[in-house]
Short mmCIF file of C-alpha atoms and ligand atoms in Angstrom, two decimals:
data_model
loop_
_atom_site.label_atom_id
_atom_site.label_comp_id
_atom_site.label_asym_id
_atom_site.label_seq_id
_atom_site.Cartn_x
_atom_site.Cartn_y
_atom_site.Cartn_z
CA UNK A 167 127.17 129.07 55.25
CA UNK A 168 126.49 132.24 56.67
CA UNK A 169 125.16 134.73 54.62
CA UNK A 170 126.86 138.19 54.24
CA UNK A 171 125.92 140.94 51.76
CA UNK A 172 128.89 142.79 50.25
CA UNK A 173 128.17 146.35 51.80
CA UNK A 174 128.90 148.28 48.60
CA UNK A 175 129.51 147.56 45.11
CA UNK A 176 128.97 148.70 41.50
CA UNK A 177 127.62 146.44 38.98
CA UNK A 178 127.79 147.46 35.15
CA UNK A 179 126.16 145.13 32.41
CA UNK A 180 127.45 145.31 28.68
CA UNK A 181 125.40 144.43 25.82
CA UNK A 182 126.65 140.81 24.53
CA UNK A 183 124.37 138.49 22.76
CA UNK A 184 125.52 134.94 23.76
CA UNK A 185 123.93 131.75 21.74
CA UNK A 186 124.89 128.71 23.72
CA UNK A 187 123.69 125.22 21.95
CA UNK A 188 125.34 122.09 19.86
CA UNK A 189 125.72 122.89 16.48
CA UNK A 190 124.82 126.84 17.02
CA UNK A 191 127.62 127.60 14.18
CA UNK A 192 124.85 127.15 11.60
CA UNK A 193 123.40 130.40 13.25
CA UNK A 194 126.00 132.65 12.16
CA UNK A 195 124.64 133.92 8.89
CA UNK A 196 121.38 134.72 10.85
CA UNK A 197 123.54 136.59 13.86
CA UNK A 198 125.29 138.50 10.93
CA UNK A 199 122.10 139.71 9.56
CA UNK A 200 120.55 140.49 12.68
CA UNK A 201 123.77 142.83 13.36
CA UNK A 202 123.05 144.32 10.03
CA UNK A 203 126.67 143.55 8.74
CA UNK A 204 127.36 142.44 5.26
CA UNK A 205 131.12 142.14 4.76
CA UNK A 206 132.65 139.71 7.09
CA UNK A 207 136.14 138.46 7.46
CA UNK A 208 136.70 135.08 9.31
CA UNK A 209 139.97 134.82 11.02
CA UNK A 210 141.76 131.75 12.53
CA UNK A 211 145.26 130.46 13.39
CA UNK A 212 146.88 128.36 10.50
CA UNK A 213 145.82 125.11 12.30
CA UNK A 214 142.04 126.19 12.58
CA UNK A 215 141.88 127.25 8.76
CA UNK A 216 139.52 124.34 7.91
CA UNK A 217 136.95 125.55 10.52
CA UNK A 218 137.41 129.05 9.31
CA UNK A 219 136.63 128.04 5.66
CA UNK A 220 133.73 126.14 6.61
CA UNK A 221 132.49 129.28 8.25
CA UNK A 222 133.46 131.06 4.96
CA UNK A 223 131.30 128.84 2.96
CA UNK A 224 128.33 128.97 5.32
CA UNK A 225 128.12 132.90 5.28
CA UNK A 226 128.26 132.76 1.53
CA UNK A 227 128.35 136.33 -0.13
CA UNK A 228 128.77 137.82 3.43
CA UNK A 229 132.31 136.27 3.78
CA UNK A 230 134.68 138.67 1.81
CA UNK A 231 137.59 136.68 3.01
CA UNK A 232 139.25 134.27 5.56
CA UNK A 233 142.32 134.88 7.00
CA UNK A 234 144.13 132.26 9.07
CA UNK A 235 147.12 134.32 10.33
CA UNK A 236 146.54 134.46 14.12
CA UNK A 237 149.63 133.44 16.46
CA UNK A 238 150.21 133.57 20.04
CA UNK A 239 150.22 136.96 21.99
CA UNK A 240 149.31 139.12 18.76
CA UNK A 241 152.58 140.32 17.45
CA UNK A 242 152.15 143.93 16.38
CA UNK A 243 153.03 142.77 12.70
CA UNK A 244 150.40 140.63 12.34
CA UNK A 245 147.95 142.85 13.97
CA UNK A 246 149.07 145.52 10.95
CA UNK A 247 148.53 143.06 8.19
CA UNK A 248 145.04 142.12 9.53
CA UNK A 249 144.30 145.55 10.08
CA UNK A 250 145.00 146.32 6.24
CA UNK A 251 143.08 143.37 5.24
CA UNK A 252 140.09 144.43 6.96
CA UNK A 253 140.54 147.87 5.63
CA UNK A 254 141.24 146.92 1.85
CA UNK A 255 138.03 144.84 1.80
CA UNK A 256 135.74 147.30 3.44
CA UNK A 257 134.91 144.63 6.25
CA UNK A 258 132.45 145.38 8.48
CA UNK A 259 132.38 142.48 10.99
CA UNK A 260 134.71 140.30 12.20
CA UNK A 261 134.30 136.54 12.85
CA UNK A 262 137.15 134.87 15.09
CA UNK A 263 136.93 131.08 15.42
CA UNK A 264 139.38 129.84 17.84
CA UNK A 265 141.11 130.47 21.32
CA UNK A 266 142.51 133.66 22.79
CA UNK A 267 145.06 134.33 20.22
CA UNK A 268 142.65 134.30 17.45
CA UNK A 269 140.04 136.50 19.54
CA UNK A 270 142.84 138.44 20.30
CA UNK A 271 143.65 139.25 16.69
CA UNK A 272 140.00 140.26 15.98
CA UNK A 273 140.60 142.75 19.37
CA UNK A 274 143.55 144.38 17.64
CA UNK A 275 141.67 145.01 14.52
CA UNK A 276 138.46 146.47 16.38
CA UNK A 277 140.79 148.45 18.78
CA UNK A 278 141.46 150.78 15.84
CA UNK A 279 138.20 150.49 13.71
CA UNK A 280 135.51 149.89 16.01
CA UNK A 281 134.35 146.82 13.99
CA UNK A 282 132.14 144.31 15.30
CA UNK A 283 133.37 140.89 16.45
CA UNK A 284 131.53 137.82 16.49
CA UNK A 285 133.34 135.22 18.56
CA UNK A 286 133.08 131.41 18.41
CA UNK A 287 135.55 130.47 21.07
CA UNK A 288 137.13 126.96 21.01
CA UNK A 289 139.23 127.15 23.97
CA UNK A 290 138.23 128.07 27.31
CA UNK A 291 140.52 131.03 27.94
CA UNK A 292 137.45 133.42 28.03
CA UNK A 293 138.61 136.48 26.16
CA UNK A 294 135.51 136.78 24.35
CA UNK A 295 133.82 137.90 27.34
CA UNK A 296 136.29 140.75 28.17
CA UNK A 297 137.00 144.36 26.93
CA UNK A 298 140.73 143.39 27.58
CA UNK A 299 143.20 143.66 24.63
CA UNK A 300 146.89 142.79 24.14
CA UNK A 301 149.17 143.29 21.78
CA UNK A 302 152.98 142.59 21.66
CA UNK A 303 155.50 144.85 20.32
CA UNK A 304 159.19 144.66 20.77
CA UNK A 305 159.05 141.60 23.37
CA UNK A 306 156.92 143.53 25.39
CA UNK A 307 152.87 142.98 25.63
CA UNK A 308 150.78 145.81 26.02
CA UNK A 309 147.55 145.15 27.40
CA UNK A 310 144.46 147.30 27.86
CA UNK A 311 140.75 147.80 28.04
CA UNK A 312 138.29 149.11 25.69
CA UNK A 313 134.82 148.37 25.36
CA UNK A 314 135.18 148.37 21.54
CA UNK A 315 137.01 145.19 21.38
CA UNK A 316 134.37 143.32 23.28
CA UNK A 317 132.81 140.88 21.00
CA UNK A 318 128.95 141.85 20.18
CA UNK A 319 127.91 138.40 19.70
CA UNK A 320 129.46 134.96 21.12
CA UNK A 321 128.57 131.51 20.11
CA UNK A 322 129.34 128.67 22.21
CA UNK A 323 129.41 125.82 20.26
CA UNK A 324 130.39 122.28 21.89
CA UNK A 325 130.98 120.71 18.32
CA UNK A 326 133.84 123.57 17.69
CA UNK A 327 135.68 122.21 20.93
CA UNK A 328 135.77 118.24 20.52
CA UNK A 329 139.10 118.48 18.85
CA UNK A 330 140.72 120.56 21.58
CA UNK A 331 143.29 117.84 22.94
CA UNK A 332 142.69 116.67 26.76
CA UNK A 333 145.79 118.20 28.04
CA UNK A 334 145.27 121.64 26.49
CA UNK A 335 141.38 121.65 28.04
CA UNK A 336 142.78 120.40 31.42
CA UNK A 337 144.93 123.59 31.50
CA UNK A 338 143.09 125.97 29.50
CA UNK A 339 140.05 124.90 32.30
CA UNK A 340 142.25 125.51 35.37
CA UNK A 341 142.98 128.87 33.76
CA UNK A 342 139.42 129.37 33.63
CA UNK A 343 139.10 128.39 37.05
CA UNK A 344 141.79 131.10 38.16
CA UNK A 345 139.83 133.78 36.74
CA UNK A 346 136.79 132.53 38.97
CA UNK A 347 138.57 132.35 41.75
CA UNK A 348 140.28 135.77 41.61
CA UNK A 349 136.74 137.39 40.91
CA UNK A 350 135.44 135.77 44.28
CA UNK A 351 137.91 138.26 45.97
CA UNK A 352 138.68 141.19 43.94
CA UNK A 353 138.12 144.64 44.90
CA UNK A 354 135.95 145.88 42.63
CA UNK A 355 133.53 142.35 42.76
CA UNK A 356 129.89 142.54 43.02
CA UNK A 357 127.10 139.74 44.47
CA UNK A 358 126.07 139.00 40.53
CA UNK A 359 129.85 138.40 39.53
CA UNK A 360 130.30 136.14 42.63
CA UNK A 361 127.31 134.14 41.75
CA UNK A 362 128.83 133.81 38.36
CA UNK A 363 132.38 132.80 39.41
CA UNK A 364 131.22 130.28 41.80
CA UNK A 365 128.98 128.53 39.35
CA UNK A 366 131.74 128.57 36.82
CA UNK A 367 134.24 126.87 39.46
CA UNK A 368 131.71 124.17 39.98
CA UNK A 369 130.67 123.84 36.35
CA UNK A 370 134.44 123.55 35.35
CA UNK A 371 135.72 121.33 38.06
CA UNK A 372 132.97 118.76 37.69
CA UNK A 373 133.39 119.02 33.80
CA UNK A 374 137.10 118.72 33.72
CA UNK A 375 137.16 115.64 35.90
CA UNK A 376 134.30 113.98 33.87
CA UNK A 377 136.23 114.95 30.60
CA UNK A 378 139.29 113.18 31.60
CA UNK A 379 137.17 109.77 32.46
CA UNK A 380 135.13 109.59 29.43
CA UNK A 381 135.78 112.32 27.16
CA UNK A 382 131.59 112.89 26.96
CA UNK A 383 130.43 115.80 25.10
CA UNK A 384 128.22 116.77 27.86
CA UNK A 385 131.42 117.15 30.03
CA UNK A 386 132.69 119.41 27.24
CA UNK A 387 129.47 121.28 27.34
CA UNK A 388 129.71 121.60 30.87
CA UNK A 389 133.56 123.12 30.39
CA UNK A 390 132.20 125.56 27.85
CA UNK A 391 129.66 126.72 30.20
CA UNK A 392 132.13 127.25 32.92
CA UNK A 393 134.22 128.92 30.47
CA UNK A 394 131.43 131.86 29.64
CA UNK A 395 131.19 132.24 33.30
CA UNK A 396 135.04 132.46 33.87
CA UNK A 397 135.21 135.21 31.29
CA UNK A 398 132.37 137.17 32.56
CA UNK A 399 134.22 136.96 35.82
CA UNK A 400 137.54 137.87 34.20
CA UNK A 401 135.85 141.11 32.12
CA UNK A 402 133.97 142.25 35.08
CA UNK A 403 136.93 142.44 37.80
CA UNK A 404 140.76 143.01 38.70
CA UNK A 405 142.95 140.29 38.80
CA UNK A 406 145.25 139.66 42.03
CA UNK A 407 148.11 138.05 43.17
CA UNK A 408 147.81 134.59 41.13
CA UNK A 409 147.55 136.12 37.77
CA UNK A 410 150.53 138.56 38.66
CA UNK A 411 152.71 135.50 39.42
CA UNK A 412 151.66 133.95 36.49
CA UNK A 413 152.61 136.92 34.33
CA UNK A 414 156.18 137.49 36.37
CA UNK A 415 156.89 133.51 35.44
CA UNK A 416 155.85 133.82 31.87
CA UNK A 417 157.39 137.17 31.17
CA UNK A 418 160.72 136.81 32.76
CA UNK A 419 161.26 132.94 33.04
CA UNK A 420 159.10 132.25 30.07
CA UNK A 421 157.37 129.51 31.81
CA UNK A 422 154.38 127.95 30.25
CA UNK A 423 151.22 129.84 30.67
CA UNK A 424 148.71 127.72 31.40
CA UNK A 425 150.83 124.88 33.21
CA UNK A 426 151.92 127.87 35.42
CA UNK A 427 148.48 128.64 36.22
CA UNK A 428 147.80 125.17 36.88
CA UNK A 429 151.01 125.02 39.54
CA UNK A 430 150.43 128.04 41.17
CA UNK A 431 146.61 128.48 41.83
CA UNK A 432 146.46 126.22 45.08
CA UNK A 433 149.34 128.01 46.21
CA UNK A 434 148.30 131.65 45.45
CA UNK A 435 144.35 131.02 46.95
CA UNK A 436 146.41 129.66 50.37
CA UNK A 437 148.14 132.92 50.59
CA UNK A 438 144.88 135.02 50.20
CA UNK A 439 142.89 132.60 52.33
CA UNK A 440 143.25 134.31 55.87
CA UNK A 441 142.14 137.71 54.18
CA UNK A 442 138.99 136.51 52.63
CA UNK A 443 137.39 133.59 54.62
CA UNK A 444 133.98 133.99 52.72
CA UNK A 445 135.36 133.95 49.38
CA UNK A 446 137.38 130.67 50.54
CA UNK A 447 134.28 128.85 51.85
CA UNK A 448 132.25 129.62 48.57
CA UNK A 449 135.27 128.25 46.35
CA UNK A 450 135.58 125.06 48.73
CA UNK A 451 131.63 124.71 48.36
CA UNK A 452 132.03 124.97 44.56
CA UNK A 453 134.82 122.49 44.46
CA UNK A 454 133.20 120.41 47.05
CA UNK A 455 135.95 120.19 49.26
CA UNK A 456 136.87 121.00 53.05
CA UNK A 457 138.97 123.90 52.12
CA UNK A 458 139.71 126.03 48.99
CA UNK A 459 143.46 125.35 48.79
CA UNK A 460 142.58 121.78 49.60
CA UNK A 461 140.29 121.37 46.78
CA UNK A 462 142.34 123.05 44.25
CA UNK A 463 145.47 120.89 45.18
CA UNK A 464 142.98 117.62 45.03
CA UNK A 465 141.44 118.83 41.47
CA UNK A 466 145.27 119.32 39.90
CA UNK A 467 146.47 116.17 41.44
CA UNK A 468 143.42 114.49 39.75
CA UNK A 469 143.77 116.00 36.62
CA UNK A 470 147.56 115.02 36.23
CA UNK A 471 148.74 118.74 35.79
CA UNK A 472 152.53 119.55 36.78
CA UNK A 473 152.85 119.60 40.68
CA UNK A 474 155.77 121.96 40.92
CA UNK A 475 157.30 125.12 39.77
CA UNK A 476 160.76 122.76 39.86
CA UNK A 477 159.02 120.41 37.14
CA UNK A 478 157.87 123.11 34.77
CA UNK A 479 161.49 124.59 34.75
CA UNK A 480 162.06 127.52 36.92
CA UNK A 481 165.41 127.22 38.84
CA UNK A 482 165.14 127.31 42.55
CA UNK A 483 167.77 130.29 42.40
CA UNK A 484 165.10 132.52 40.81
CA UNK A 485 162.93 132.34 43.80
CA UNK A 486 164.41 135.27 45.54
CA UNK A 487 164.01 137.41 42.37
CA UNK A 488 160.05 136.22 41.81
CA UNK A 489 159.18 137.30 45.45
CA UNK A 490 161.12 140.55 44.71
CA UNK A 491 159.03 141.21 41.44
CA UNK A 492 155.80 140.38 43.38
CA UNK A 493 156.00 143.09 45.51
CA UNK A 494 156.86 145.91 42.70
CA UNK A 495 154.07 148.02 41.49
CA UNK A 496 150.54 148.07 43.02
CA UNK A 497 147.92 145.66 41.88
CA UNK A 498 144.61 144.45 43.30
CA UNK A 499 144.90 141.96 45.90
CA UNK A 500 142.80 141.36 49.20
CA UNK A 501 145.68 140.87 51.34
CA UNK A 502 149.00 143.06 51.22
CA UNK A 503 151.59 141.60 49.19
CA UNK A 504 154.08 140.72 52.00
CA UNK A 505 157.65 139.65 50.56
CA UNK A 506 158.77 137.25 53.25
CA UNK A 507 155.33 135.26 53.42
CA UNK A 508 155.24 135.32 49.42
CA UNK A 509 158.61 133.80 49.31
CA UNK A 510 157.89 130.78 51.72
CA UNK A 511 154.67 130.32 49.47
CA UNK A 512 157.19 130.20 46.36
CA UNK A 513 159.21 127.48 48.08
CA UNK A 514 156.32 125.51 48.80
CA UNK A 515 155.04 125.92 45.09
CA UNK A 516 158.65 125.26 43.78
CA UNK A 517 159.03 121.78 45.59
CA UNK A 518 155.19 120.91 45.21
CA UNK A 519 154.58 120.51 48.70
CA UNK A 520 150.50 120.88 49.77
CA UNK A 521 149.51 124.34 50.56
CA UNK A 522 148.63 124.76 54.30
CA UNK A 523 144.95 124.35 54.26
CA UNK A 524 144.40 127.14 56.49
CA UNK A 525 146.57 129.34 54.55
CA UNK A 526 149.88 131.18 54.65
CA UNK A 527 150.43 133.11 57.96
P1 NAD B 1418 145.37 129.73 21.76
O1 NAD B 1418 144.27 130.53 21.13
O2 NAD B 1418 146.68 130.26 21.54
O3 NAD B 1418 145.20 128.18 21.08
C1 NAD B 1418 146.32 127.27 21.34
C2 NAD B 1418 146.43 126.43 20.27
O4 NAD B 1418 145.34 125.62 20.13
C3 NAD B 1418 146.34 127.14 18.72
O5 NAD B 1418 147.29 126.46 17.92
C4 NAD B 1418 145.04 127.05 18.12
O6 NAD B 1418 144.91 126.73 16.85
C5 NAD B 1418 144.56 125.47 18.74
N1 NAD B 1418 143.35 125.44 19.19
C6 NAD B 1418 142.33 125.97 19.80
N2 NAD B 1418 141.21 125.66 19.65
C7 NAD B 1418 141.14 124.43 19.24
C8 NAD B 1418 140.43 123.12 19.06
N3 NAD B 1418 139.25 123.16 19.49
N4 NAD B 1418 141.00 122.15 18.29
C9 NAD B 1418 142.10 122.07 18.32
N5 NAD B 1418 142.81 123.10 18.31
C10 NAD B 1418 142.54 124.18 19.15
O7 NAD B 1418 145.30 129.46 23.36
P2 NAD B 1418 144.49 130.20 24.29
O8 NAD B 1418 144.71 129.20 25.42
O9 NAD B 1418 142.89 130.06 23.93
O10 NAD B 1418 144.60 131.71 24.19
C11 NAD B 1418 145.99 132.02 24.67
C12 NAD B 1418 146.15 133.56 24.41
O11 NAD B 1418 144.64 134.29 25.04
C13 NAD B 1418 147.06 134.24 25.42
O12 NAD B 1418 147.66 135.11 24.62
C14 NAD B 1418 146.46 135.06 26.44
O13 NAD B 1418 147.15 135.87 26.99
C15 NAD B 1418 145.19 135.55 25.66
N6 NAD B 1418 143.91 135.59 26.57
C16 NAD B 1418 143.42 136.97 26.62
C17 NAD B 1418 142.19 137.11 27.51
C18 NAD B 1418 141.64 138.36 27.30
O14 NAD B 1418 140.49 138.61 27.81
N7 NAD B 1418 142.01 139.26 26.44
C19 NAD B 1418 141.70 136.19 28.22
C20 NAD B 1418 142.25 134.94 28.05
C21 NAD B 1418 143.43 134.75 27.23
#
């Protein structure tokens, strides 16, 4: 591969302590003591109340409550209850055990109060590494960036992920790969994040394939490592066309979030391919494939995720409207968003035809 230095960039490091080890959840009391915190509220979804209560017992007198009320997309009503609980119990630290929904609830509390978050992620969504928050009010999800919501400590403990069903692991992992792909061609990317993203793609793609064949703990470890790198990539850069299209399809047609990512990724990558050949070369290398769109297409086939927008419920009649919406509001993308080319790409994605290896012209 030809070496080309990105001619100008900004790189900012953020303080965050990462503890990566099987069984690392046991270090939570020490981590809380190192932070100098004494009154911890443990957050979880109702499904994960068992794990949250175990942590509560482990924290002993440091734990002032367990609140298993996290649900998808952080409704403002849930955020208000959680903020009130945190205030009433004079909480000085939040432990979030779960996926993006639980960490999202912790962020909603921290956004107002600045209380420290310690995250124990149990999916591959990556929210624990970002300063991005999201709260849903009147059916609209507002999002923003604020350094106060970025967790201070993240504990990656593979033992907390072994219960994640394989189907959810695969779609969550592909979603994480999408963060890495778009970080590699983001206008605000930098050489360090490109290295991180490339390694993230390699770890996740091979980890997911192994997970499917033998569900070994080492495969899960590899996926969790990749998820960390993907979260870093997401937190450091602006996402492009792929994330925009997923947002449109999820928001306006209610398509399932993770499956939409899985279907669209090879196509969005093929759309951007002609504009960013060196990023494509790095993606292909990380996937061990001839070209980036080919590699993503083959990975999704191998993992058995849905093939087409048709399959996950998008009516063909919606394609024109999706193309119209994709050109509204400026957003970061390496190639200008041309409605006609997007429409051709969407037609292929709707049918589930392979994307052109050299990209959409
Ligand atoms: P999730 O947190 O909604 O979890 C999905 C379900 O899986 C829940 O019922 C949960 O209890 C269960 N679950 C989680 N881990 C499990 C495990 N190990 N074993 C068994 N069950 C488990 O799903 P997610 O994909 O992690 O998060 C999605 C949300 O996160 C979305 O709202 C998305 O917008 C947000 N998100 C935010 C960011 C950010 O930077 N702010 C990044 C990525 C995703």
